[in-house]
Structures are given as structure tokens and as C-alpha cells.
Tab-separated table of C-alpha atoms and ligand atoms in Angstrom:
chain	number	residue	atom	x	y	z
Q	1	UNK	CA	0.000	0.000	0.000
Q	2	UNK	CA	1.600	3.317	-1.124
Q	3	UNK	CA	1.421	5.825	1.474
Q	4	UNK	CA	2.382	9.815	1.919
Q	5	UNK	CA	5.664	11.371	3.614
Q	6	UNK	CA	3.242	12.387	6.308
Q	7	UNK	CA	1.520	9.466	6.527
Q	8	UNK	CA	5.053	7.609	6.882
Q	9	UNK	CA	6.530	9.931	9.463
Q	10	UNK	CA	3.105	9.082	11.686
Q	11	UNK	CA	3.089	5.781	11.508
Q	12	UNK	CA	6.415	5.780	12.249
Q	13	UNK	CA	5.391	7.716	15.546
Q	14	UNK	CA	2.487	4.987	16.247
Q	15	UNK	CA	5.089	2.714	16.582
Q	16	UNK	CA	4.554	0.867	13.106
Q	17	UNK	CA	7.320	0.102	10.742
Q	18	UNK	CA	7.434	0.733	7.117
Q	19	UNK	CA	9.050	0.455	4.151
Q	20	UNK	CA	10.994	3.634	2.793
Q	21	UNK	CA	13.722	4.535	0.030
Q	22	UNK	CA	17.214	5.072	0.251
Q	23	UNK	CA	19.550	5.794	-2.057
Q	24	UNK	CA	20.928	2.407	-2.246
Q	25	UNK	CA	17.957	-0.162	-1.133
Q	26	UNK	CA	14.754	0.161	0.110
Q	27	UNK	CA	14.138	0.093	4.551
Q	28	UNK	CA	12.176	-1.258	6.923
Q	29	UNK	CA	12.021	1.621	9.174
Q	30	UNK	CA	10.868	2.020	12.728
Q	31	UNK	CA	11.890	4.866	15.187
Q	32	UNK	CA	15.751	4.211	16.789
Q	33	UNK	CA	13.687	5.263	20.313
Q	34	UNK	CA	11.084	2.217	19.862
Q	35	UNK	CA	12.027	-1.229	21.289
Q	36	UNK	CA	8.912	-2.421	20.459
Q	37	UNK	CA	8.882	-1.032	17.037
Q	38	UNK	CA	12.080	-2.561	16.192
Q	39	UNK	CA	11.253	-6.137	17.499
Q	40	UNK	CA	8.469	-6.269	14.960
Q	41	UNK	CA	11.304	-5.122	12.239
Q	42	UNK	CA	13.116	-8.653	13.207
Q	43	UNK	CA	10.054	-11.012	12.873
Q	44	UNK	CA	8.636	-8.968	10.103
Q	45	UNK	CA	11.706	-10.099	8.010
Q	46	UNK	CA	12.667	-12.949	9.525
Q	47	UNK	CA	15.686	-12.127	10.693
Q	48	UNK	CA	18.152	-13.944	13.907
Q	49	UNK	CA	18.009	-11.936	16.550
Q	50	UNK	CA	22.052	-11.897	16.116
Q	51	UNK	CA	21.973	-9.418	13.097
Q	52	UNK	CA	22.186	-5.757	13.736
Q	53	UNK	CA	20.288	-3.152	12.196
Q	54	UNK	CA	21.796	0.247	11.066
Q	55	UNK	CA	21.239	3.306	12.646
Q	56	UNK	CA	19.794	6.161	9.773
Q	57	UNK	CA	20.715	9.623	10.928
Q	58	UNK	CA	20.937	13.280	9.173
Q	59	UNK	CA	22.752	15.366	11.366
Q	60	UNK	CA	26.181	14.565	11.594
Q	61	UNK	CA	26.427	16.351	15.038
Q	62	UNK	CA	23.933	12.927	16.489
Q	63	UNK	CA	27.125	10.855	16.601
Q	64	UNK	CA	28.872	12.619	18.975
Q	65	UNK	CA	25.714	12.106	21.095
Q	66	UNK	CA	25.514	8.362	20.752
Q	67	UNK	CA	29.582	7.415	19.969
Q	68	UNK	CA	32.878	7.520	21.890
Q	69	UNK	CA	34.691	7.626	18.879
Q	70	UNK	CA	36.179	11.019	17.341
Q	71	UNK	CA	39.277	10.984	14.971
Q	72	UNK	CA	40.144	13.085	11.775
Q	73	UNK	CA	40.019	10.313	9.726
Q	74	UNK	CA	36.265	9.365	10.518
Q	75	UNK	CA	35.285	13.258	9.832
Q	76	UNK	CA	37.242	13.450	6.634
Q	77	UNK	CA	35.375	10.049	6.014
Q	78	UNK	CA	31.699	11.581	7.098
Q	79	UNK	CA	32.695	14.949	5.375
Q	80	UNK	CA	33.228	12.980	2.061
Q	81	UNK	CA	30.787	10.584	1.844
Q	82	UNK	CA	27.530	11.359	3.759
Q	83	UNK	CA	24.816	11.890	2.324
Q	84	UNK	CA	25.574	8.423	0.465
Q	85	UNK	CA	26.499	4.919	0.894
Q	86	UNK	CA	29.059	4.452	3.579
Q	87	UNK	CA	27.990	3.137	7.044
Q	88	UNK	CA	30.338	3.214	9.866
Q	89	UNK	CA	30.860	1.092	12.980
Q	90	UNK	CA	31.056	2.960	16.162
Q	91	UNK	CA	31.075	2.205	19.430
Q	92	UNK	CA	28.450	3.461	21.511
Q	93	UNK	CA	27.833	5.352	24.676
Q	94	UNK	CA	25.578	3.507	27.228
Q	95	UNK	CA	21.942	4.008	26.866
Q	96	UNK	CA	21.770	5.621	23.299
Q	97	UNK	CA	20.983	2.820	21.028
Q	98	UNK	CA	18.774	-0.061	22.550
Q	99	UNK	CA	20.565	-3.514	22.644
Q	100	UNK	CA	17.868	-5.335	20.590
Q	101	UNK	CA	18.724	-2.819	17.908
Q	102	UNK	CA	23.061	-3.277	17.960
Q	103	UNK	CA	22.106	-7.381	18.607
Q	104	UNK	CA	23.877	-6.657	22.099
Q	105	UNK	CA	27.267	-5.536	20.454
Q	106	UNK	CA	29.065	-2.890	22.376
Q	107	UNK	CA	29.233	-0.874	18.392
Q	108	UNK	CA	26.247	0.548	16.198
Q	109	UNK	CA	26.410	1.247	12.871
Q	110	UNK	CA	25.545	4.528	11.730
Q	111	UNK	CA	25.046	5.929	7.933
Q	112	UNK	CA	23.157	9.165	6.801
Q	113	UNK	CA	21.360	8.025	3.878
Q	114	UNK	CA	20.755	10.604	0.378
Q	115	UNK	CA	17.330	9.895	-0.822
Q	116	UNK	CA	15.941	13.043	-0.135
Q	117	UNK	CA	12.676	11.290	1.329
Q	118	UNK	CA	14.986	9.539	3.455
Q	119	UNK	CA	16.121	12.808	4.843
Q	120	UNK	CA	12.381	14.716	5.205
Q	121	UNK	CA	11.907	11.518	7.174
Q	122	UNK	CA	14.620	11.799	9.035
Q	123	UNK	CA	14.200	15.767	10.060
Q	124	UNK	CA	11.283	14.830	11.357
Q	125	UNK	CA	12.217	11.431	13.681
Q	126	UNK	CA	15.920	12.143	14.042
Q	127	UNK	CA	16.862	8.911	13.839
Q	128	UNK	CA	15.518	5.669	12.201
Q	129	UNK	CA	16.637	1.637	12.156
Q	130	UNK	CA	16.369	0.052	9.204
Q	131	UNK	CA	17.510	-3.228	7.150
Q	132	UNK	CA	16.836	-3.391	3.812
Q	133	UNK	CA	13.454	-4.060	3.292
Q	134	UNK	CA	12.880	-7.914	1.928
Q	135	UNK	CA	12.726	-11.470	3.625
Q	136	UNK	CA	15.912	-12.117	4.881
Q	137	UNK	CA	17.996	-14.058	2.548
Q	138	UNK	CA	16.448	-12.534	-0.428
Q	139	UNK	CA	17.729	-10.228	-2.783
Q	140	UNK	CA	16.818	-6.410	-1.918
Q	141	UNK	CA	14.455	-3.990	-2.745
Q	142	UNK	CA	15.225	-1.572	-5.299
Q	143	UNK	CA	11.439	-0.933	-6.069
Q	144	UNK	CA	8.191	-0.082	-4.159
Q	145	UNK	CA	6.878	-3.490	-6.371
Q	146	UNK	CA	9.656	-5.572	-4.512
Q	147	UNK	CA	8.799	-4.691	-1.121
Q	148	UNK	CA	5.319	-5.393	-2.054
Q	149	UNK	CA	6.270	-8.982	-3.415
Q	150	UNK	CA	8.144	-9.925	-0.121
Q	151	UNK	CA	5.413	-8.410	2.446
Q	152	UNK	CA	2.261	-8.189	0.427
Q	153	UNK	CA	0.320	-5.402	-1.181
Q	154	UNK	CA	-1.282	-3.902	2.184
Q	155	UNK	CA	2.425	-3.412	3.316
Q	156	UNK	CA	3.302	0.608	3.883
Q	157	UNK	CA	5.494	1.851	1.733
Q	158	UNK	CA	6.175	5.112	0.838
Q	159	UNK	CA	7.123	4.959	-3.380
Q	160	UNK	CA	10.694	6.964	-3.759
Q	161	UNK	CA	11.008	5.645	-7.178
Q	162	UNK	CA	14.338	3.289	-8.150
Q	163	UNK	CA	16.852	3.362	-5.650
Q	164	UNK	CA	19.933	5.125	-7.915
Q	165	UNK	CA	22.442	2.840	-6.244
Q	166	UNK	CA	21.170	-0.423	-6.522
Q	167	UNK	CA	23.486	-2.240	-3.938
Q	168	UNK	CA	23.276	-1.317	-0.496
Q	169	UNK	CA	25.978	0.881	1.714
Q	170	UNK	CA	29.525	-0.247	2.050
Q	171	UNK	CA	30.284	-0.751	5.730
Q	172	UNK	CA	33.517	-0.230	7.128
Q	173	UNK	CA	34.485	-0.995	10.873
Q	174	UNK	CA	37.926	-0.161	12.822
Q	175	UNK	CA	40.159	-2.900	13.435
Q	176	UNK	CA	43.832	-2.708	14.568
Q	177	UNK	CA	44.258	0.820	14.161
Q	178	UNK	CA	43.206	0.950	10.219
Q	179	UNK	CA	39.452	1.109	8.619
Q	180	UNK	CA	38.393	-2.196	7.494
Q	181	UNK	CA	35.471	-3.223	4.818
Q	182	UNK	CA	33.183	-5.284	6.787
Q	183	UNK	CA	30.330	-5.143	3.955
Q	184	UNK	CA	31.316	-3.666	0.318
Q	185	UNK	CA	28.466	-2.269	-1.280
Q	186	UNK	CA	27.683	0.791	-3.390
Q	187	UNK	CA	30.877	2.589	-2.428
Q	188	UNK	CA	33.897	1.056	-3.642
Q	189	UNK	CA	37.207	0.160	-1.918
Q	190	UNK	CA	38.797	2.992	-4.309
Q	191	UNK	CA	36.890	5.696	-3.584
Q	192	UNK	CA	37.739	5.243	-0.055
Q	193	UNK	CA	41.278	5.090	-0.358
Q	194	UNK	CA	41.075	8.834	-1.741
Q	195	UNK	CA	40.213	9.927	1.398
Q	196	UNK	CA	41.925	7.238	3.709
Q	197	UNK	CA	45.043	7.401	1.804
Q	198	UNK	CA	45.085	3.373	1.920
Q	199	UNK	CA	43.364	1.465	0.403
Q	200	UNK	CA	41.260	-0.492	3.181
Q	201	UNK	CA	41.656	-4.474	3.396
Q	202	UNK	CA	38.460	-6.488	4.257
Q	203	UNK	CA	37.590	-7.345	7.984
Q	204	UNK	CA	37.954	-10.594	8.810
Q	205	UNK	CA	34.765	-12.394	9.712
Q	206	UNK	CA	35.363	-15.688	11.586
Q	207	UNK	CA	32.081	-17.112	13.019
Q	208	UNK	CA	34.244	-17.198	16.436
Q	209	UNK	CA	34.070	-12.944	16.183
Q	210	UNK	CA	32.598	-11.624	13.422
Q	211	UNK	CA	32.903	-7.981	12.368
Q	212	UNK	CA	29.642	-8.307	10.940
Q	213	UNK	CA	27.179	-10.488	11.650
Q	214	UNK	CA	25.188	-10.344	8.748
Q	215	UNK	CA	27.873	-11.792	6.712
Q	216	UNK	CA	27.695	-15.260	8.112
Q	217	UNK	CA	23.730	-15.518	6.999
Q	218	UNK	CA	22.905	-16.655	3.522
Q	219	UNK	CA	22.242	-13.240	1.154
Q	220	UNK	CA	20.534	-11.980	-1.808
Q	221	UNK	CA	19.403	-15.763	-3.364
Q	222	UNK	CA	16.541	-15.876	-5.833
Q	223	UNK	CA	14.667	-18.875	-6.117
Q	224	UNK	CA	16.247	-19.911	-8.988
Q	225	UNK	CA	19.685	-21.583	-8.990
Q	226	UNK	CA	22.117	-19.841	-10.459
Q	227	UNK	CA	25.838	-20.647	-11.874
Q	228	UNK	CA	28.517	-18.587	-12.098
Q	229	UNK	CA	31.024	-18.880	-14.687
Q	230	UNK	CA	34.294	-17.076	-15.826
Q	231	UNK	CA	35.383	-19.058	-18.028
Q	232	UNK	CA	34.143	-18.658	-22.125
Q	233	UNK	CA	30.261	-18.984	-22.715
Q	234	UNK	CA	30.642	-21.996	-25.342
Q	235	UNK	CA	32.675	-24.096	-22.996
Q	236	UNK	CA	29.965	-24.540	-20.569
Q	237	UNK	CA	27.066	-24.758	-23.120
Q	238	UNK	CA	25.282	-27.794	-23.772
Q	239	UNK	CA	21.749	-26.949	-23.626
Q	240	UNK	CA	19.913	-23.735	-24.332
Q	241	UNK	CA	20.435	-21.993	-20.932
Q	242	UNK	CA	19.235	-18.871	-18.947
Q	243	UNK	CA	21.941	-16.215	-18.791
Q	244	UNK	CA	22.426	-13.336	-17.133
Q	245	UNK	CA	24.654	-11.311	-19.042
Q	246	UNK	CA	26.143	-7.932	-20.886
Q	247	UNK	CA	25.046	-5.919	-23.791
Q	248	UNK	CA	28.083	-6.278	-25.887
Q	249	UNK	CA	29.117	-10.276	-25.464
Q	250	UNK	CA	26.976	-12.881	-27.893
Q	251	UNK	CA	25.575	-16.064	-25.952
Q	252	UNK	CA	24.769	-18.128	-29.095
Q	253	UNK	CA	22.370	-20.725	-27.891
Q	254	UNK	CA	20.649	-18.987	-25.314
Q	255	UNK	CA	16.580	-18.986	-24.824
Q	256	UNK	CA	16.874	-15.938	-22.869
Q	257	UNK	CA	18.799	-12.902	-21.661
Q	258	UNK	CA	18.442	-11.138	-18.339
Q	259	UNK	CA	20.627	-8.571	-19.678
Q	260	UNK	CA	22.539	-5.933	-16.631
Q	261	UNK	CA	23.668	-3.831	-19.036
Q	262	UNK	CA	26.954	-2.763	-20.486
Q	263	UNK	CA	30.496	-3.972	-19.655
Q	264	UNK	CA	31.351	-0.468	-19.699
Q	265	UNK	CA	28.934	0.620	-16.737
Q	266	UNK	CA	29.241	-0.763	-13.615
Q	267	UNK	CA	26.823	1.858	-12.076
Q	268	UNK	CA	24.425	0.107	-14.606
Q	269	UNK	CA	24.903	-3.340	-13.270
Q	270	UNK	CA	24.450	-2.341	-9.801
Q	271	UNK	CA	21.352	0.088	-10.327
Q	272	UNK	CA	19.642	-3.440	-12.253
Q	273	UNK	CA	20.891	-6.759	-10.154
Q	274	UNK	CA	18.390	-7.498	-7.741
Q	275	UNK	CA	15.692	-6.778	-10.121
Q	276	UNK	CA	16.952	-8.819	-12.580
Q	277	UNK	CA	17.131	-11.646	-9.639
Q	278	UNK	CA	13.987	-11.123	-8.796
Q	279	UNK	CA	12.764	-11.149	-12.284
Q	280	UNK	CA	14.575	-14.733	-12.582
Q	281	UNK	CA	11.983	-15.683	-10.116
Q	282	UNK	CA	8.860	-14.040	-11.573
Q	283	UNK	CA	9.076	-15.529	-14.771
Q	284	UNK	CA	9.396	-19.430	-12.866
Q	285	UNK	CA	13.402	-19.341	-13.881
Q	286	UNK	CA	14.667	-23.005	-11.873
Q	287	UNK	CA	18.475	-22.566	-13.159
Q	288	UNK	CA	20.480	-19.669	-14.871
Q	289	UNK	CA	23.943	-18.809	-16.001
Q	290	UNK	CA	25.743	-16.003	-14.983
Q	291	UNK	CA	28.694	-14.388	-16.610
Q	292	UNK	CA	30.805	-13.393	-13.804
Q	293	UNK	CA	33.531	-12.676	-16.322
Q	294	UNK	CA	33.691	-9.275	-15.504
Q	295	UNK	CA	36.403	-7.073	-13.609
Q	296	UNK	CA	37.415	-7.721	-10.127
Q	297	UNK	CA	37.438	-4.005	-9.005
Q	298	UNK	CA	35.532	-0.779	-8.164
Q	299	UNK	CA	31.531	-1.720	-7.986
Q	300	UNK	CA	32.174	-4.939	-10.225
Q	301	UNK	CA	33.913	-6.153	-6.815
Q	302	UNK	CA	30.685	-5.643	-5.237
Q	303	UNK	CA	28.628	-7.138	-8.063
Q	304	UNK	CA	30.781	-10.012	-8.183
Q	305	UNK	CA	30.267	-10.989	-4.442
Q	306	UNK	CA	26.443	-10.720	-4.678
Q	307	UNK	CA	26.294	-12.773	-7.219
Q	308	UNK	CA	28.500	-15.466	-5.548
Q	309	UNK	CA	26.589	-15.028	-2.241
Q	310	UNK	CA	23.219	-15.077	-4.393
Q	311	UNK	CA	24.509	-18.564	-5.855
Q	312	UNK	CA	25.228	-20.214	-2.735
Q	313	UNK	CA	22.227	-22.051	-1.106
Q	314	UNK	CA	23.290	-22.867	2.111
Q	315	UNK	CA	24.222	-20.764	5.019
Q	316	UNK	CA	28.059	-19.478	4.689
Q	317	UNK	CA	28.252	-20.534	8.075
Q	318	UNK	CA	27.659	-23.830	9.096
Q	319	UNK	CA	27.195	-23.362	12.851
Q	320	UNK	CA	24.692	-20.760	14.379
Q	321	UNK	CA	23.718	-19.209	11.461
Q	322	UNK	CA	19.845	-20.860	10.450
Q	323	UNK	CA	18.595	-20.403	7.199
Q	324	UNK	CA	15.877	-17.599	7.171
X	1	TXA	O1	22.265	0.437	2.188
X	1	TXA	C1	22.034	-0.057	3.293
X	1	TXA	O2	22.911	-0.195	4.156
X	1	TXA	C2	20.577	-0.502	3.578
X	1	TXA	C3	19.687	0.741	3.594
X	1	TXA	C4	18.254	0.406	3.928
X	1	TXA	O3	20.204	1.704	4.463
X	1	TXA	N1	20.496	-1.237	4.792
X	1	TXA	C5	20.983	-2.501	4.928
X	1	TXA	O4	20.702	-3.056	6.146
X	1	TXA	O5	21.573	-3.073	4.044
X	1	TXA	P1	20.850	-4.628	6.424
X	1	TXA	O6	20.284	-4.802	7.799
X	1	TXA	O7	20.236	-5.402	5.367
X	1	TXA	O8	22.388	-4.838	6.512
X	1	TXA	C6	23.105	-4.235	7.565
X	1	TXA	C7	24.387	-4.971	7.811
X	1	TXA	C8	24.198	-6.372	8.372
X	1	TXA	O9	25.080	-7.236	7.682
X	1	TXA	C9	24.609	-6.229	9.830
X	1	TXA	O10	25.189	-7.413	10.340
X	1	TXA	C10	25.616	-5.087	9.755
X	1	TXA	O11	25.071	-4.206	8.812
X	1	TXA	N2	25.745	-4.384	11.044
X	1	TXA	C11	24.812	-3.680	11.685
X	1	TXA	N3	25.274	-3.233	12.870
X	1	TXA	C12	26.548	-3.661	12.975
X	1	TXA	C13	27.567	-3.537	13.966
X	1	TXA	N4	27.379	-2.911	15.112
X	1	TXA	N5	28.764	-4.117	13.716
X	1	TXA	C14	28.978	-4.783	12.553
X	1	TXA	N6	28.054	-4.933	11.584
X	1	TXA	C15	26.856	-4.389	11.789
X	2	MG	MG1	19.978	-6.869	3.982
């Protein structure tokens, strides 16, 4: 059910949650100050208890009121980057952000995000938690329609059109004295290094400790089974598959092409993935081929993992982590 800006920031107040748009993937909001609220965000979605949800703010000032942490390097980080898709891992001063909301870790993770309903939200609330908004496991919403699929048509969401970013934030979190990706996402690992001056490695994330929870949990799978493959398209052909592929490469054979656009645009790929996944499942798709034969940097990093998580159908981690 589409809903107004004002009906959004009141039901937020009521204590409901609902789905809104961010730059990068579409939320399932509910107000930072409502414990209640935010339980319902975790059963809503089916998500462990164990996975943290990310603080929304607009006012940069907010995270000296919830965080310890100050350093030149996280305001030349902020000062760059926010509005837009970085998230941060701070930790947090006692009280500020409720436990069922951080999954009982002593950090938070904060991001400002740039949809600019996302923001007359947020001038309003002052601060919002919110995952993306689809069952977990799934891939994300990047549509109003999308949310709709996942949580039915009488679902509140306020429409904010495609997200422009298509993946969702990168997250990085402070280990051993240097910033560390613990999620990549929309921003990439180069970007960051103009303002870090180093370019930042990838947190580790053992089950024993992880950086970030929601790594360990299975992510972004359609229905459909898909194969990834970087070796030539002929090699591997021997029936008329399903591809997802590019614009300018030929896949003789093929009955039909989810197409993400040209080699050339990575911002293209990103801004169409999950609706192409989801599209796999729409039209009944049981098995598809991917070419994954695309660069390993910038976005295409990110593009490249989602479509390896998206292709695994287990867990990644074999221990706590259920399937939901
Ligand atoms: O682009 C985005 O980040 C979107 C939009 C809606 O803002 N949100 C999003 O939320 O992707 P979600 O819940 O789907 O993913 C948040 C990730 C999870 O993997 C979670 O484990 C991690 O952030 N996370 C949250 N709090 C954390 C913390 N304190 N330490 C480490 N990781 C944390
Ligand atoms: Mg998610």
C-alpha cells in the first residue's frame, strides 16, 4: 500500500514500521527510540536476533551524542561521503541505542542516507533503524513493487522511485588501528582510499568474532539456482540456458537474456541486479547462467560478491547461522 511522507513519518510515531527509500535499497524503518517497534522489524523479516540493524541519521552532530569515537580520519570520512552509501561502525555510549537494535554488540552502525525522502523523514524522527526491506535471505528492494512482493500489497510503503544505487551501503568498521570493509556495497574500496590514503583491506569475519554479523547468513538468493562462470560462454554450453549477461558479449544458444547492461557501466549493473534476480523468479526461472567474467574491481567487486553469495544455497556458516 503506497502511502504519503506524512503518513510515513506518523506511523512511524504509532510505533509501526514501514518500508521507505534510500539511495541504495529500500528500509524497513521504525523509530531508533522504539524497542517495540524494532522487534516487529526482526520477525517482520525474519531475521536472527544476532543481526544488527543500522542506525539512519541526518545530522552529523547525532554521533557525537551516541559514539565515543572522534578521529580526523572518521570526519574526513563523514565529510566525504555522507549523504551516500558508507555506514560506519562505532562504538556506543551507554543508553543511546537499545541492545535489541546493535544485537547486544558494544558498536552501532551509523550511515546518513541521500534519498531526499529519506532525509524529510529523518528531520522529522531524528533517527531511524532500518535493514533493507525484503525477507531475509532474499535479494533487496530496489522498487516499491519488490517490497510489495516480499510483504504483500497492504504493506506501507512510501514509493521513492528506483533506488539510484542499486546495492546497499559499504560498511567499514575499525580494526587494529586501520578502517576495514566489513560489507562492500555501493561505495567502492577505491573511492575510499582517496580519502583514507590506503586502500582499506576487508575485515575478517570468523564465526568465532565476526565484524559483521550479517555476513555469516545466507544473502541476496533468488529462487532460482544460479551458476557462475568465468570461463568462455561456449565451454559450458550444452543446452539452451538462462543467462544473465552484458550488452556487448553474444551467448549463441541462449533462450533468454536477463541482460545488466553494459560492460562499460558498472553503475548500470548495480542500479539493475536485484531486479533482474527477482525477475529470474517471476518468470518461474529453476536454473540460470551467470557471466561473472567481468572485472574484479571498483563496484564490479561488489557485483561479483552478490552474485557469488546469491549462488550459494546454504548458510556461509555452518554453525549458528539458520537459514531464514
Ligand atoms: O544500504 C544499506 O545499508 C541498507 C539501507 C536500507 O540503508 N540497509 C541494509 O541493512 O543493508 P541490512 O540490515 O540489510 O544490513 C546491515 C548490515 C548487516 O550485515 C549487519 O550485520 C551489519 O550491517 N551491522 C549492523 N550493525 C553492525 C555492527 N554494530 N557491527 C557490525 N556490523 C553491523
Ligand atoms: Mg539486507
Amino acid at each position: 500500500m503506497r502511502i504519503s511522507l506524512e503518513q510515513t513519518i506518523s506511523l512511524l510515531q504509532m510505533g509501526q514500521v514501514v518500508a521507505i527509500p534510500t539511495e541504495t535499497v529500500y528500509g524497513l524503518a521504525a523509530l531508533l527510540s522504539d524497542e517495540a517497534a524494532i522487534e516487529k522489524i526482526f520477525h517482520i523479516k525474519g531475521r536472527p536476533s544476532s543481526n544488527p540493524l543500522i542506525v539512519h541519521i541526518a545530522d552529523k552532530e547525532l554521533c557525537a551524542k551516541y559514539s565515543t569515537l572522534a578521529s580526523k580520519e572518521f570526519d574526513h570520512l563523514i565529510e566525504a561521503f555522507w549523504p551516500g552509501p558508507l555506514t560506519i561502525v562505532l562504538p556506543v555510549r551507554e543508553g543511546v541505542v537499545p541492545s535489541i537494535a546493535r544485537a547486544g554488540l558494544p558498536t552501532a552502525a551509523f550511515r546518513m542516507p541521500a534519498h531526499p525522502l529519506a532525509l524529510e523523514i529523518l528531520r522529522s524522527v531524528s533517527a531511524f533503524v532500518a535493514p533493507s526491506a525484503n525477507l531475509s535471505g532474499t535479494p533487496s528492494a530496489t522498487q516499491a513493487e519488490h517490497v510489495e512482493n516480499d510483504f504483500g500489497s497492504h504493506f506501507p510503503v512510501l514509493d521513492g522511485g528506483r533506488c539510484v544505487q542499486g546495492l546497499e551501503s559499504t560498511i567499514l568498521v575499525k580494526q587494529d588501528e586501520c578502517w576495514k570493509v566489513a560489507r562492500l556495497g555501493s561505495l567502492s574500496k577505491e573511492k575510499i582510499a582517496e580519502v583514507l590514503g590506503y586502500l582499506p583491506e576487508d575485515a575478517s569475519n570468523d564465526s568465532s568474532q565476526p565484524l559483521c554479523p550479517g555476513q555469516l547468513f545466507m544473502h541476496y538468493a533468488p529462487k532460482s539456482r544460479l551458476y557462475l562462470s568465468r570461463v568462455e560462454y561456449e565451454s559450458c554450453l550444452n543446452k539452451r540456458p538462462i543467462v544473465i549477461g552484458f550488452s556487448e558479449r553474444k551467448y549463441r544458444g541462449a533462450e533468454k537474456i536477463f541482460s545488466l547492461g553494459s560492460l562499460t557501466k558498472p553503475e548500470e549493473a548495480a542500479f539493475r541486479l536485484y531486479d533482474v534476480l527477482r525477475q529470474l523468479d517471476r518468470d518461474g526461472v529453476k536454473e540460470a547462467w551467470v557471466d561473472s567474467n567481468i572485472p574484479c574491481a571498483g563496484v564490479w567487486l561488489t557485483i561479483l560478491e552478490r552474485l557469488t553469495r546469491a549462488s550459494i544455497k546454504a548458510p556461509v556458516d555452518r554453525g549458528s547461522a539458520a537459514l531464514h
